Amino acid sequence: KAGVTQTPRYLIKTRGQQVTLSCSPISGHRSVSWYQQTPGQGLQFLFEYFSETQRNKGNFPGRFSGRQFSNSRSEMNVSTLELGDSALYLCASSPPGTSGTYEQYFGPGTRLTVT
Amino acid sequence: TQLLEQSPQFLSIQEGENLTVYCNSSSVFSSLQWYRQEPGEGPVLLVTVVTGGEVKKLKRLTFQFGDARKDSSLHITAAQPGDTGLYLCAGLTSGTYKYIFGTGTRLKVLA
């Protein structure tokens, strides 16, 4: 099976712009989670989608949003970019299963640099 | 706010040495996972532990979930340069689909 794919892999944007990142989960996985990884804060949960519905949300400002399509592909959008948004954005998909063994498989990430 | 503290933060050892990484929290988790991440890549799932006191072995890696499901440890026997990477623990809060990630342990194994 193909793994989780994320596009683009690298992105450079200017402060104030907006950006859209894409994630294609492993075939058969219906849950997609997004994380932000920075050297100072580590891996922080942004949100999680299942069957096109946001089930969980982290503590990020409203500038960060996401959505999931009927084929389970997901996008996240960041509006009005700030320098502090520079990070590795990771997407993870999860197979159907009980919540006690909710496993995540990560993509390679999108490296966003805001200048 | 739930926190998962990992120790040590950094570890540099010689090939063949043993090491243990700790993951501690004051919160109870329904399951806990360990990942290894290499530069420029996403984290790769190593193991999931679910039952308090559970021990899982994966070749030279031994994972343990604390009895109270608040802490975990990863022990590597006879470390090899290929074990180099960032090790992350992640706890799942019961009834949610939201993982809290640990602060990370950066391991370097020297040949």
mmCIF file of C-alpha atoms in Angstrom, chain B:
data_model
loop_
_atom_site.group_PDB
_atom_site.id
_atom_site.type_symbol
_atom_site.label_atom_id
_atom_site.label_comp_id
_atom_site.label_asym_id
_atom_site.label_seq_id
_atom_site.Cartn_x
_atom_site.Cartn_y
_atom_site.Cartn_z
ATOM 1 C CA THR B 1 -2.905 20.996 29.970
ATOM 2 C CA GLN B 2 -1.620 17.495 29.468
ATOM 3 C CA LEU B 3 2.113 17.172 29.179
ATOM 4 C CA LEU B 4 4.382 14.289 28.324
ATOM 5 C CA GLU B 5 7.927 14.823 29.511
ATOM 6 C CA GLN B 6 10.686 12.779 27.971
ATOM 7 C CA SER B 7 14.121 12.257 29.412
ATOM 8 C CA PRO B 8 16.851 12.573 28.569
ATOM 9 C CA GLN B 9 16.404 15.304 25.994
ATOM 10 C CA PHE B 10 19.664 14.423 24.238
ATOM 11 C CA LEU B 11 21.737 11.268 24.315
ATOM 12 C CA SER B 12 25.020 10.500 22.562
ATOM 13 C CA ILE B 13 26.403 7.014 23.050
ATOM 14 C CA GLN B 14 28.854 4.578 21.498
ATOM 15 C CA GLU B 15 27.734 1.671 19.352
ATOM 16 C CA GLY B 16 27.029 -1.379 21.501
ATOM 17 C CA GLU B 17 25.885 0.508 24.600
ATOM 18 C CA ASN B 18 22.449 0.135 26.167
ATOM 19 C CA LEU B 19 20.097 3.034 26.867
ATOM 20 C CA THR B 20 16.681 3.815 28.296
ATOM 21 C CA VAL B 21 14.385 6.691 27.370
ATOM 22 C CA TYR B 22 11.584 7.721 29.712
ATOM 23 C CA CYS B 23 8.195 9.244 29.020
ATOM 24 C CA ASN B 24 6.285 10.602 32.023
ATOM 25 C CA SER B 25 2.972 12.321 32.629
ATOM 26 C CA SER B 26 0.547 13.066 35.431
ATOM 27 C CA SER B 27 -2.314 12.073 33.118
ATOM 28 C CA VAL B 28 -3.676 8.624 32.384
ATOM 29 C CA PHE B 29 -3.653 7.493 28.769
ATOM 30 C CA SER B 30 -5.728 4.789 27.132
ATOM 31 C CA SER B 31 -2.774 3.894 24.928
ATOM 32 C CA LEU B 32 0.729 5.103 24.246
ATOM 33 C CA GLN B 33 2.827 4.976 21.143
ATOM 34 C CA TRP B 34 6.520 5.334 20.389
ATOM 35 C CA TYR B 35 7.837 6.790 17.161
ATOM 36 C CA ARG B 36 11.231 7.388 15.602
ATOM 37 C CA GLN B 37 11.730 10.349 13.317
ATOM 38 C CA GLU B 38 14.684 10.989 11.039
ATOM 39 C CA PRO B 39 15.581 14.380 9.581
ATOM 40 C CA GLY B 40 13.285 15.499 6.773
ATOM 41 C CA GLU B 41 10.810 12.692 7.364
ATOM 42 C CA GLY B 42 7.650 12.102 9.327
ATOM 43 C CA PRO B 43 7.622 10.013 12.519
ATOM 44 C CA VAL B 44 7.498 6.252 11.997
ATOM 45 C CA LEU B 45 5.363 4.216 14.398
ATOM 46 C CA LEU B 46 7.400 1.686 16.380
ATOM 47 C CA VAL B 47 4.871 0.270 18.835
ATOM 48 C CA THR B 48 1.525 0.801 20.541
ATOM 49 C CA VAL B 49 1.013 -0.274 24.167
ATOM 50 C CA VAL B 50 -2.464 -0.419 25.643
ATOM 51 C CA THR B 51 -2.518 -2.383 28.904
ATOM 52 C CA GLY B 52 -0.966 -1.097 32.133
ATOM 53 C CA GLY B 53 2.243 -3.049 32.831
ATOM 54 C CA GLU B 54 2.452 -4.254 29.248
ATOM 55 C CA VAL B 55 5.897 -5.050 27.852
ATOM 56 C CA LYS B 56 6.543 -5.355 24.125
ATOM 57 C CA LYS B 57 9.783 -6.332 22.440
ATOM 58 C CA LEU B 58 10.776 -5.400 18.932
ATOM 59 C CA LYS B 59 14.180 -6.953 18.201
ATOM 60 C CA ARG B 60 16.596 -4.907 20.345
ATOM 61 C CA LEU B 61 13.906 -2.472 21.527
ATOM 62 C CA THR B 62 11.836 -3.122 24.651
ATOM 63 C CA PHE B 63 8.833 -0.958 25.458
ATOM 64 C CA GLN B 64 6.992 -0.848 28.766
ATOM 65 C CA PHE B 65 3.747 0.868 29.741
ATOM 66 C CA GLY B 66 3.500 1.827 33.390
ATOM 67 C CA ASP B 67 1.016 0.039 35.634
ATOM 68 C CA ALA B 68 -0.993 3.245 36.079
ATOM 69 C CA ARG B 69 -0.779 4.039 32.337
ATOM 70 C CA LYS B 70 0.864 7.392 33.046
ATOM 71 C CA ASP B 71 4.397 6.592 31.953
ATOM 72 C CA SER B 72 6.412 4.474 29.578
ATOM 73 C CA SER B 73 9.980 3.536 28.824
ATOM 74 C CA LEU B 74 11.942 2.492 25.775
ATOM 75 C CA HIS B 75 15.070 0.407 26.287
ATOM 76 C CA ILE B 76 17.522 -0.217 23.455
ATOM 77 C CA THR B 77 20.060 -3.011 23.798
ATOM 78 C CA ALA B 78 23.375 -2.850 21.948
ATOM 79 C CA ALA B 79 22.585 0.390 20.135
ATOM 80 C CA GLN B 80 23.611 0.720 16.495
ATOM 81 C CA PRO B 81 24.199 3.834 14.346
ATOM 82 C CA GLY B 82 20.947 3.033 12.549
ATOM 83 C CA ASP B 83 19.102 3.706 15.811
ATOM 84 C CA THR B 84 20.036 7.394 15.541
ATOM 85 C CA GLY B 85 17.016 9.667 15.417
ATOM 86 C CA LEU B 86 14.395 11.566 17.380
ATOM 87 C CA TYR B 87 12.316 9.299 19.608
ATOM 88 C CA LEU B 88 8.827 10.496 20.454
ATOM 89 C CA CYS B 89 6.210 9.092 22.767
ATOM 90 C CA ALA B 90 2.550 9.974 22.267
ATOM 91 C CA GLY B 91 -0.355 9.369 24.615
ATOM 92 C CA LEU B 92 -3.987 8.976 23.611
ATOM 93 C CA THR B 93 -6.581 10.395 25.974
ATOM 94 C CA SER B 94 -9.460 8.015 26.619
ATOM 95 C CA GLY B 95 -12.530 8.705 24.505
ATOM 96 C CA THR B 96 -10.722 11.016 22.088
ATOM 97 C CA TYR B 97 -8.790 10.706 18.865
ATOM 98 C CA LYS B 98 -6.209 13.235 19.959
ATOM 99 C CA TYR B 99 -2.619 12.305 20.697
ATOM 100 C CA ILE B 100 -0.406 14.338 22.995
ATOM 101 C CA PHE B 101 3.228 14.089 21.944
ATOM 102 C CA GLY B 102 6.204 14.047 24.254
ATOM 103 C CA THR B 103 9.023 16.550 24.179
ATOM 104 C CA GLY B 104 11.297 14.120 22.313
ATOM 105 C CA THR B 105 14.661 12.444 22.901
ATOM 106 C CA ARG B 106 17.346 12.994 20.314
ATOM 107 C CA LEU B 107 19.608 9.939 20.164
ATOM 108 C CA LYS B 108 22.939 9.755 18.387
ATOM 109 C CA VAL B 109 24.797 6.464 18.220
ATOM 110 C CA LEU B 110 28.452 6.779 17.269
ATOM 111 C CA ALA B 111 30.194 4.034 15.321
#
